Amino acid sequence: MRRISIFGATGSIGQNTIDLIARAPDAYNVVALTGAGNIAQLAQDARRLGADIAVTAHDHLLDDLREALHGSGIDCAAGTDAIREAATRPVDWVMSAIVGAAGLAPGIEALKQGATLALANKESLVCAGSLMLHTAQAHGAAILPVDSEHSAVFQALIGEDMAAVERIIITASGGAFRDWPLEKLADATLEQASSHPNWDMGQRITIDSASMFNKAMEVIETREYFGIYPSQIEVLVHPQSMIHALVGFNDGALMAHIGPPDMRHAIGFALHHPQRRTLPVERLDLAKIGSFEFRAPDEARWPALRLAREVMARGGMAGAVFNAAKEVALDGFIDGHLRFPQMAQVVEDTLEQLNSDNNVIDATMTLDNVAQVDHLARQAAKAVIKKRAG
Ligand code: NDP
Ligand code: MG
């Protein structure tokens, strides 16, 4: 039996992972499940899968969790440290699907135990790519991408020589506002931004898809994970979300990965790697689809893409600043303090402020230093928002 833990079990990726695991209950021994606010789901899944421990990120919900698991014999814990502690429990495979920078520390902990880390939490690579990769290497742990584009690239590269790779193209649906007139974006509501044309995902990544902050993060993720130059990474708008990525080789060949927009493919690939197993996803009928559409990305509509290039050019811990500022700006939009296009302006202003501070950006990349940069960037981004409001 494979021992597995799922961090962010109650979220969209977590639930899709559980959907796959629950189909073969005898194959897995579930050690830890974690969530945050959704105690009912966490407890229900912990009971159903017979987990050893369930952890909520919120201290004040510990009693609720205890009550929901009463009589089950399942351990309960709460708080950020408890989540990190749960990641030290020995397992073979870990799903990293917490949303935001909060996913970094448990991911690092899991790598230190030598577990295979199925990485949905792209923020880990954006904030601390080299730390993640070095930790994996030092402890003989593997990181398998779960983001659909990166899983696609990973699959297109199997058996290939990285030296023959000229470019990596990741596709973007364009999100909710792909076809909106630019001047209307300032009036975009939370509800409109929270509805994705193709993918059913958590609210934060759905809004990030509309702003392309998600794609900007994925460009950085591509650079970190596959170790290629920023100039070799392209973004292509592909409204149907069926081609997830393409790899261009030095002989002119483009290897594309095509599949339905269903995260259970990438999750299942990471779960069963190095094998391929039957997965419960739709089989595409290409004749019925008829044609695929592509467009060049418009940086006036999606300034986040330009900011990602600036972050990669700056290097060091600029990614941690970028992510933290983006998380604060996203909170600002969700809370109604920022209009949709102002998110990018807040991130740009925050980067401008902190990127010139060499002590911050060029500090050694340790977990503590990343946390400190994250904190500084959040403070700076909040100040930028306050100034704009004032
Ligand atoms: P969701 O918002 O659906 O789920 C997030 C999960 O993290 C939930 O389990 C939530 O708990 C938990 N959580 C929230 N805040 C904290 C915190 N501070 N500490 C610990 N746990 C917390 O997100 P998604 O599943 O959509 O995304 C998860 C990650 O995967 C993100 O990094 C995203 O970018 C990435 N990803 C997602 C894709 C998708 O299709 N959804 C595709 C590719 C990547 P609770 O719900 O109980 O509050
Ligand atoms: Mg993706």
Short mmCIF file of C-alpha atoms and ligand atoms in Angstrom, two decimals:
data_model
loop_
_atom_site.label_atom_id
_atom_site.label_comp_id
_atom_site.label_asym_id
_atom_site.label_seq_id
_atom_site.Cartn_x
_atom_site.Cartn_y
_atom_site.Cartn_z
CA MET A 1 0.00 0.00 0.00
CA ARG A 2 1.27 3.46 -0.86
CA ARG A 3 1.30 5.94 2.00
CA ILE A 4 -0.01 9.30 0.88
CA SER A 5 -0.86 12.71 2.33
CA ILE A 6 -2.93 15.48 0.75
CA PHE A 7 -2.27 19.10 1.71
CA GLY A 8 -5.20 21.29 0.68
CA ALA A 9 -7.47 18.22 0.59
CA THR A 10 -10.68 20.26 0.79
CA GLY A 11 -9.89 22.40 -2.27
CA SER A 12 -10.49 21.85 -5.95
CA ILE A 13 -7.22 19.96 -6.59
CA GLY A 14 -7.50 18.14 -3.27
CA GLN A 15 -11.01 16.93 -4.07
CA ASN A 16 -9.99 15.79 -7.54
CA THR A 17 -7.10 13.88 -5.95
CA ILE A 18 -9.47 12.25 -3.48
CA ASP A 19 -11.79 11.34 -6.34
CA LEU A 20 -8.96 9.28 -7.86
CA ILE A 21 -7.75 7.78 -4.58
CA ALA A 22 -11.27 6.79 -3.51
CA ARG A 23 -11.64 4.69 -6.67
CA ALA A 24 -8.86 2.36 -5.44
CA PRO A 25 -9.14 2.48 -1.63
CA ASP A 26 -7.09 -0.70 -1.12
CA ALA A 27 -4.11 0.79 -2.94
CA TYR A 28 -3.56 3.70 -0.57
CA ASN A 29 -2.88 4.24 3.09
CA VAL A 30 -3.90 7.85 3.74
CA VAL A 31 -1.75 9.45 6.43
CA ALA A 32 -2.57 13.18 6.61
CA LEU A 33 -5.34 15.32 5.14
CA THR A 34 -5.29 19.09 5.64
CA GLY A 35 -7.74 21.89 5.01
CA ALA A 36 -8.58 25.29 6.41
CA GLY A 37 -12.19 26.52 6.74
CA ASN A 38 -14.12 23.57 5.36
CA ILE A 39 -14.21 21.33 8.45
CA ALA A 40 -17.20 19.26 7.32
CA GLN A 41 -15.45 18.20 4.10
CA LEU A 42 -12.16 17.54 5.88
CA ALA A 43 -13.81 15.33 8.48
CA GLN A 44 -15.95 13.50 5.95
CA ASP A 45 -12.94 12.65 3.78
CA ALA A 46 -10.76 11.74 6.76
CA ARG A 47 -13.40 9.24 7.88
CA ARG A 48 -14.05 7.92 4.38
CA LEU A 49 -10.36 7.40 3.61
CA GLY A 50 -9.39 6.32 7.13
CA ALA A 51 -6.71 9.01 7.51
CA ASP A 52 -4.30 8.92 10.48
CA ILE A 53 -4.58 12.67 11.08
CA ALA A 54 -6.69 15.62 9.91
CA VAL A 55 -5.36 19.16 10.28
CA THR A 56 -7.03 22.53 9.80
CA ALA A 57 -4.95 25.65 9.24
CA HIS A 58 -7.25 27.60 11.55
CA ASP A 59 -6.54 27.29 15.30
CA HIS A 60 -10.02 28.43 16.24
CA LEU A 61 -11.58 25.51 14.35
CA LEU A 62 -9.82 22.76 16.31
CA ASP A 63 -12.83 22.08 18.53
CA ASP A 64 -15.12 21.86 15.51
CA LEU A 65 -12.77 19.38 13.87
CA ARG A 66 -12.54 17.32 17.07
CA GLU A 67 -16.29 17.21 17.30
CA ALA A 68 -16.69 16.25 13.65
CA LEU A 69 -14.22 13.37 14.10
CA HIS A 70 -15.43 12.26 17.51
CA GLY A 71 -15.25 8.49 17.93
CA SER A 72 -13.29 7.95 14.71
CA GLY A 73 -9.87 7.52 16.35
CA ILE A 74 -8.42 9.99 13.84
CA ASP A 75 -5.91 12.47 15.30
CA CYS A 76 -6.82 16.17 15.03
CA ALA A 77 -4.60 19.22 14.98
CA ALA A 78 -4.80 22.90 14.02
CA GLY A 79 -2.53 25.74 12.95
CA THR A 80 0.24 26.42 10.47
CA ASP A 81 2.85 24.59 12.56
CA ALA A 82 0.59 21.55 12.82
CA ILE A 83 0.28 21.44 9.02
CA ARG A 84 4.04 21.62 8.72
CA GLU A 85 4.40 18.94 11.37
CA ALA A 86 1.97 16.69 9.48
CA ALA A 87 4.30 16.96 6.49
CA THR A 88 7.09 15.32 8.50
CA ARG A 89 5.07 12.09 8.80
CA PRO A 90 6.72 9.54 6.52
CA VAL A 91 4.81 8.87 3.30
CA ASP A 92 5.63 7.85 -0.28
CA TRP A 93 3.60 10.51 -2.10
CA VAL A 94 2.35 13.95 -1.15
CA MET A 95 -0.12 16.19 -2.96
CA SER A 96 0.82 19.85 -2.42
CA ALA A 97 -2.46 21.66 -3.12
CA ILE A 98 -2.71 24.39 -0.51
CA VAL A 99 -3.40 27.71 -2.21
CA GLY A 100 -0.83 30.51 -1.85
CA ALA A 101 2.58 30.87 -0.21
CA ALA A 102 1.24 28.85 2.76
CA GLY A 103 1.95 25.76 0.64
CA LEU A 104 5.71 26.30 0.61
CA ALA A 105 6.74 25.17 4.11
CA PRO A 106 4.82 21.86 4.14
CA GLY A 107 6.15 21.12 0.64
CA ILE A 108 9.74 21.66 1.77
CA GLU A 109 9.10 19.46 4.81
CA ALA A 110 7.73 16.66 2.62
CA LEU A 111 10.77 16.87 0.34
CA LYS A 112 13.04 16.59 3.38
CA GLN A 113 11.39 13.26 4.16
CA GLY A 114 12.29 12.08 0.63
CA ALA A 115 8.64 11.84 -0.45
CA THR A 116 7.57 12.28 -4.06
CA LEU A 117 5.92 15.69 -4.17
CA ALA A 118 3.06 16.14 -6.62
CA LEU A 119 3.17 19.91 -6.91
CA ALA A 120 0.01 21.84 -7.69
CA ASN A 121 1.06 24.74 -5.46
CA LYS A 122 2.87 26.78 -8.12
CA GLU A 123 3.51 29.52 -5.54
CA SER A 124 6.25 27.28 -4.06
CA LEU A 125 8.28 27.46 -7.27
CA VAL A 126 7.54 31.14 -7.86
CA CYS A 127 8.62 32.12 -4.32
CA ALA A 128 11.43 29.68 -3.78
CA GLY A 129 12.21 27.66 -6.90
CA SER A 130 15.87 26.98 -6.25
CA LEU A 131 15.22 26.17 -2.58
CA MET A 132 12.59 23.60 -3.62
CA LEU A 133 14.82 22.02 -6.24
CA HIS A 134 17.90 21.93 -4.01
CA THR A 135 15.93 20.44 -1.13
CA ALA A 136 14.56 17.74 -3.44
CA GLN A 137 18.02 16.96 -4.74
CA ALA A 138 19.60 16.87 -1.28
CA HIS A 139 17.02 14.40 -0.01
CA GLY A 140 16.59 12.24 -3.11
CA ALA A 141 12.98 13.40 -3.49
CA ALA A 142 11.14 13.89 -6.78
CA ILE A 143 8.91 16.83 -7.66
CA LEU A 144 6.25 16.01 -10.24
CA PRO A 145 4.33 18.92 -11.76
CA VAL A 146 0.55 18.92 -11.41
CA ASP A 147 -0.16 22.26 -13.05
CA SER A 148 -1.68 21.07 -16.35
CA GLU A 149 0.78 23.00 -18.55
CA HIS A 150 3.82 21.73 -16.68
CA SER A 151 2.55 18.18 -16.57
CA ALA A 152 2.06 18.50 -20.34
CA VAL A 153 5.63 19.76 -20.86
CA PHE A 154 6.98 17.03 -18.56
CA GLN A 155 5.17 14.42 -20.63
CA ALA A 156 6.34 15.90 -23.95
CA LEU A 157 9.93 15.74 -22.66
CA ILE A 158 9.94 12.06 -21.72
CA GLY A 159 12.85 10.43 -23.52
CA GLU A 160 14.07 13.76 -24.89
CA ASP A 161 17.34 15.61 -24.41
CA MET A 162 16.89 19.08 -22.82
CA ALA A 163 19.79 20.28 -24.99
CA ALA A 164 17.55 19.82 -28.04
CA VAL A 165 14.77 21.99 -26.61
CA GLU A 166 14.50 25.39 -28.27
CA ARG A 167 11.35 26.65 -26.60
CA ILE A 168 8.46 25.78 -24.36
CA ILE A 169 5.03 27.16 -25.20
CA ILE A 170 2.40 27.16 -22.48
CA THR A 171 -1.16 27.88 -23.46
CA ALA A 172 -3.66 30.17 -21.75
CA SER A 173 -7.42 30.18 -22.20
CA GLY A 174 -7.50 33.93 -21.67
CA GLY A 175 -9.92 33.53 -18.76
CA ALA A 176 -13.17 35.33 -18.17
CA PHE A 177 -12.27 38.65 -19.86
CA ARG A 178 -10.48 37.44 -22.96
CA ASP A 179 -12.97 39.11 -25.29
CA TRP A 180 -14.01 42.08 -23.19
CA PRO A 181 -13.30 45.62 -24.44
CA LEU A 182 -10.27 46.88 -22.48
CA GLU A 183 -12.11 49.91 -21.10
CA LYS A 184 -14.75 47.66 -19.53
CA LEU A 185 -12.22 45.80 -17.35
CA ALA A 186 -12.36 48.47 -14.63
CA ASP A 187 -16.02 47.56 -14.08
CA ALA A 188 -15.46 43.79 -13.86
CA THR A 189 -17.21 42.34 -10.81
CA LEU A 190 -15.95 39.62 -8.49
CA GLU A 191 -18.64 37.29 -9.75
CA GLN A 192 -17.65 37.83 -13.37
CA ALA A 193 -13.95 37.29 -12.61
CA SER A 194 -14.72 34.13 -10.63
CA SER A 195 -16.22 32.24 -13.55
CA HIS A 196 -13.83 30.43 -15.89
CA PRO A 197 -14.91 29.51 -19.42
CA ASN A 198 -13.30 26.02 -19.37
CA TRP A 199 -11.88 24.96 -16.02
CA ASP A 200 -13.62 24.37 -12.71
CA MET A 201 -11.04 25.57 -10.15
CA GLY A 202 -10.69 27.36 -6.82
CA GLN A 203 -11.80 31.01 -6.79
CA ARG A 204 -8.32 32.52 -6.43
CA ILE A 205 -6.76 30.74 -9.40
CA THR A 206 -9.89 31.45 -11.46
CA ILE A 207 -9.50 35.21 -10.90
CA ASP A 208 -5.76 34.85 -11.55
CA SER A 209 -6.66 33.27 -14.88
CA ALA A 210 -8.74 36.28 -15.87
CA SER A 211 -5.86 38.65 -14.99
CA MET A 212 -3.25 36.20 -16.34
CA PHE A 213 -1.40 36.40 -13.04
CA ASN A 214 -1.86 32.65 -13.13
CA LYS A 215 -0.05 32.42 -16.48
CA ALA A 216 2.61 34.86 -15.30
CA MET A 217 3.27 32.58 -12.33
CA GLU A 218 3.34 29.59 -14.67
CA VAL A 219 5.98 31.24 -16.87
CA ILE A 220 8.16 31.61 -13.78
CA GLU A 221 7.26 28.05 -12.74
CA THR A 222 8.39 26.83 -16.20
CA ARG A 223 11.70 28.62 -15.87
CA GLU A 224 12.33 27.21 -12.39
CA TYR A 225 11.16 23.68 -13.02
CA PHE A 226 12.67 23.06 -16.46
CA GLY A 227 15.71 25.32 -16.00
CA ILE A 228 15.47 27.09 -19.37
CA TYR A 229 16.01 30.76 -20.21
CA PRO A 230 13.06 33.16 -19.97
CA SER A 231 13.52 33.97 -23.68
CA GLN A 232 12.72 30.32 -24.48
CA ILE A 233 9.29 30.47 -22.82
CA GLU A 234 6.25 31.61 -24.79
CA VAL A 235 2.60 32.09 -23.88
CA LEU A 236 -0.02 31.28 -26.48
CA VAL A 237 -3.70 32.09 -26.08
CA HIS A 238 -5.74 28.99 -26.88
CA PRO A 239 -9.36 29.57 -25.85
CA GLN A 240 -10.36 25.89 -25.87
CA SER A 241 -7.86 24.73 -23.20
CA MET A 242 -7.25 21.41 -24.91
CA ILE A 243 -3.64 21.82 -25.96
CA HIS A 244 -1.96 22.44 -22.61
CA ALA A 245 1.61 23.02 -23.75
CA LEU A 246 4.00 22.46 -26.64
CA VAL A 247 7.71 21.79 -26.66
CA GLY A 248 9.70 23.05 -29.67
CA PHE A 249 12.86 21.14 -30.59
CA ASN A 250 15.94 22.11 -32.59
CA ASP A 251 14.76 20.15 -35.64
CA GLY A 252 11.60 22.24 -35.89
CA ALA A 253 9.32 19.62 -34.33
CA LEU A 254 6.62 20.78 -31.93
CA MET A 255 5.35 18.14 -29.49
CA ALA A 256 1.93 19.12 -28.19
CA HIS A 257 0.06 17.62 -25.27
CA ILE A 258 -3.68 17.46 -25.91
CA GLY A 259 -6.34 16.48 -23.40
CA PRO A 260 -9.67 17.52 -21.93
CA PRO A 261 -9.62 20.37 -19.39
CA ASP A 262 -9.82 18.02 -16.41
CA MET A 263 -7.20 18.25 -13.66
CA ARG A 264 -7.61 14.56 -12.90
CA HIS A 265 -5.37 13.88 -15.89
CA ALA A 266 -2.36 15.76 -14.49
CA ILE A 267 -3.07 14.57 -10.94
CA GLY A 268 -3.44 10.96 -12.10
CA PHE A 269 -0.26 11.21 -14.16
CA ALA A 270 1.66 12.37 -11.07
CA LEU A 271 -0.03 9.72 -8.92
CA HIS A 272 0.87 6.80 -11.16
CA HIS A 273 4.19 8.01 -12.57
CA PRO A 274 6.25 6.40 -14.08
CA GLN A 275 3.33 4.26 -15.27
CA ARG A 276 0.29 5.40 -17.19
CA ARG A 277 -2.98 4.05 -15.87
CA THR A 278 -6.57 4.33 -17.06
CA LEU A 279 -8.12 7.58 -15.84
CA PRO A 280 -11.80 8.60 -15.69
CA VAL A 281 -11.45 11.59 -18.00
CA GLU A 282 -13.25 12.38 -21.25
CA ARG A 283 -11.70 11.07 -24.49
CA LEU A 284 -11.56 13.92 -27.01
CA ASP A 285 -13.27 13.58 -30.36
CA LEU A 286 -11.06 15.80 -32.52
CA ALA A 287 -13.26 15.51 -35.60
CA LYS A 288 -16.14 16.85 -33.54
CA ILE A 289 -14.00 19.69 -32.19
CA GLY A 290 -13.05 20.51 -35.77
CA SER A 291 -10.36 23.12 -35.21
CA PHE A 292 -8.12 24.65 -32.60
CA GLU A 293 -7.88 28.40 -32.15
CA PHE A 294 -4.74 30.34 -31.21
CA ARG A 295 -3.95 34.01 -30.57
CA ALA A 296 -0.93 36.00 -29.46
CA PRO A 297 -1.26 37.30 -25.89
CA ASP A 298 -1.99 41.02 -25.56
CA GLU A 299 0.21 42.59 -22.89
CA ALA A 300 -2.02 45.67 -22.64
CA ARG A 301 -4.86 43.40 -21.54
CA TRP A 302 -2.62 41.21 -19.38
CA PRO A 303 0.23 43.30 -17.91
CA ALA A 304 0.99 40.43 -15.50
CA LEU A 305 2.86 38.72 -18.34
CA ARG A 306 5.26 41.66 -18.65
CA LEU A 307 5.73 41.72 -14.88
CA ALA A 308 6.71 38.03 -14.91
CA ARG A 309 9.49 38.86 -17.40
CA GLU A 310 10.72 41.61 -15.08
CA VAL A 311 10.70 39.22 -12.13
CA MET A 312 12.74 36.63 -14.04
CA ALA A 313 15.22 39.29 -15.20
CA ARG A 314 15.67 40.47 -11.59
CA GLY A 315 16.05 36.94 -10.19
CA GLY A 316 16.82 36.24 -6.53
CA MET A 317 13.74 36.64 -4.38
CA ALA A 318 11.80 38.88 -6.76
CA GLY A 319 9.45 35.92 -7.26
CA ALA A 320 8.55 35.94 -3.56
CA VAL A 321 7.80 39.68 -3.77
CA PHE A 322 5.72 39.15 -6.90
CA ASN A 323 3.68 36.36 -5.35
CA ALA A 324 3.07 38.15 -2.04
CA ALA A 325 2.08 41.39 -3.77
CA LYS A 326 -0.22 39.44 -6.06
CA GLU A 327 -1.88 37.67 -3.10
CA VAL A 328 -2.49 41.01 -1.35
CA ALA A 329 -3.79 42.61 -4.55
CA LEU A 330 -6.09 39.65 -5.12
CA ASP A 331 -7.42 39.98 -1.55
CA GLY A 332 -7.96 43.67 -2.35
CA PHE A 333 -10.05 42.81 -5.41
CA ILE A 334 -12.01 40.10 -3.56
CA ASP A 335 -12.72 42.51 -0.67
CA GLY A 336 -13.84 45.22 -3.07
CA HIS A 337 -10.95 47.64 -2.36
CA LEU A 338 -9.39 47.38 -5.81
CA ARG A 339 -10.78 47.38 -9.29
CA PHE A 340 -9.70 44.53 -11.54
CA PRO A 341 -6.93 46.36 -13.48
CA GLN A 342 -5.57 47.88 -10.27
CA MET A 343 -4.27 44.48 -9.13
CA ALA A 344 -1.46 44.64 -11.70
CA GLN A 345 -0.69 48.24 -10.76
CA VAL A 346 -0.32 47.30 -7.09
CA VAL A 347 2.02 44.43 -7.96
CA GLU A 348 4.06 46.64 -10.28
CA ASP A 349 4.44 49.39 -7.66
CA THR A 350 5.43 46.85 -5.00
CA LEU A 351 8.03 45.26 -7.27
CA GLU A 352 9.41 48.70 -8.11
CA GLN A 353 9.80 49.50 -4.42
CA LEU A 354 11.43 46.26 -3.33
CA ASN A 355 13.39 45.12 -6.37
CA SER A 356 15.95 47.89 -5.94
CA ASP A 357 16.64 46.76 -2.36
CA ASN A 358 19.51 44.33 -2.94
CA ASN A 359 19.54 43.26 0.72
CA VAL A 360 16.03 41.94 0.27
CA ILE A 361 16.14 40.48 -3.22
CA ASP A 362 19.63 39.03 -3.15
CA ALA A 363 19.47 37.51 0.34
CA THR A 364 20.24 33.78 0.55
CA MET A 365 17.16 31.76 -0.28
CA THR A 366 16.22 30.01 2.97
CA LEU A 367 12.72 29.31 4.20
CA ASP A 368 13.11 32.00 6.89
CA ASN A 369 14.37 34.59 4.40
CA VAL A 370 11.57 33.81 1.96
CA ALA A 371 9.06 34.24 4.80
CA GLN A 372 10.66 37.58 5.66
CA VAL A 373 10.55 38.81 2.06
CA ASP A 374 6.96 37.60 1.81
CA HIS A 375 6.11 39.63 4.94
CA LEU A 376 7.89 42.78 3.68
CA ALA A 377 6.21 42.54 0.30
CA ARG A 378 2.77 42.12 1.88
CA GLN A 379 3.35 45.21 4.02
CA ALA A 380 4.53 47.19 1.00
CA ALA A 381 1.60 46.06 -1.16
CA LYS A 382 -0.88 46.97 1.59
CA ALA A 383 0.73 50.42 1.86
CA VAL A 384 0.43 50.85 -1.92
CA ILE A 385 -3.28 49.99 -1.73
CA LYS A 386 -3.80 52.38 1.18
CA LYS A 387 -2.05 55.18 -0.68
CA ARG A 388 -4.20 54.61 -3.74
CA ALA A 389 -7.36 54.72 -1.63
CA GLY A 390 -6.21 57.85 0.23
P1 NDP B 1 -8.81 25.96 -3.55
O1 NDP B 1 -9.03 27.35 -3.09
O2 NDP B 1 -9.93 25.22 -4.17
O3 NDP B 1 -8.27 25.08 -2.31
C1 NDP B 1 -7.22 25.53 -1.51
C2 NDP B 1 -6.93 24.54 -0.39
O4 NDP B 1 -6.00 25.14 0.52
C3 NDP B 1 -8.15 24.18 0.45
O5 NDP B 1 -7.96 22.89 0.97
C4 NDP B 1 -8.11 25.23 1.56
O6 NDP B 1 -8.83 24.85 2.71
C5 NDP B 1 -6.62 25.27 1.83
N1 NDP B 1 -6.13 26.51 2.40
C6 NDP B 1 -6.54 27.77 2.14
N2 NDP B 1 -5.81 28.66 2.83
C7 NDP B 1 -4.91 27.93 3.55
C8 NDP B 1 -3.87 28.29 4.46
N3 NDP B 1 -3.61 29.56 4.78
N4 NDP B 1 -3.13 27.29 5.01
C9 NDP B 1 -3.38 26.00 4.71
N5 NDP B 1 -4.35 25.62 3.86
C10 NDP B 1 -5.10 26.57 3.28
O7 NDP B 1 -7.55 26.00 -4.51
P2 NDP B 1 -7.21 25.08 -5.77
O8 NDP B 1 -7.41 23.65 -5.41
O9 NDP B 1 -7.85 25.64 -6.96
O10 NDP B 1 -5.65 25.36 -5.91
C11 NDP B 1 -4.69 24.79 -5.05
C12 NDP B 1 -3.31 25.03 -5.63
O11 NDP B 1 -3.21 24.35 -6.87
C13 NDP B 1 -3.02 26.52 -5.95
O12 NDP B 1 -1.66 26.76 -5.75
C14 NDP B 1 -3.35 26.63 -7.43
O13 NDP B 1 -2.63 27.65 -8.07
C15 NDP B 1 -2.90 25.26 -7.92
N6 NDP B 1 -3.55 24.80 -9.14
C16 NDP B 1 -4.91 24.62 -9.17
C17 NDP B 1 -5.54 24.19 -10.31
C18 NDP B 1 -7.02 23.90 -10.33
O14 NDP B 1 -7.51 23.37 -11.32
N7 NDP B 1 -7.76 24.19 -9.29
C19 NDP B 1 -4.79 23.97 -11.56
C20 NDP B 1 -3.36 24.15 -11.41
C21 NDP B 1 -2.79 24.56 -10.25
P3 NDP B 1 -10.44 25.14 2.88
O15 NDP B 1 -11.06 24.95 1.54
O16 NDP B 1 -10.85 24.07 3.87
O17 NDP B 1 -10.59 26.52 3.41
MG MG B 2 -2.12 25.77 -15.12
#
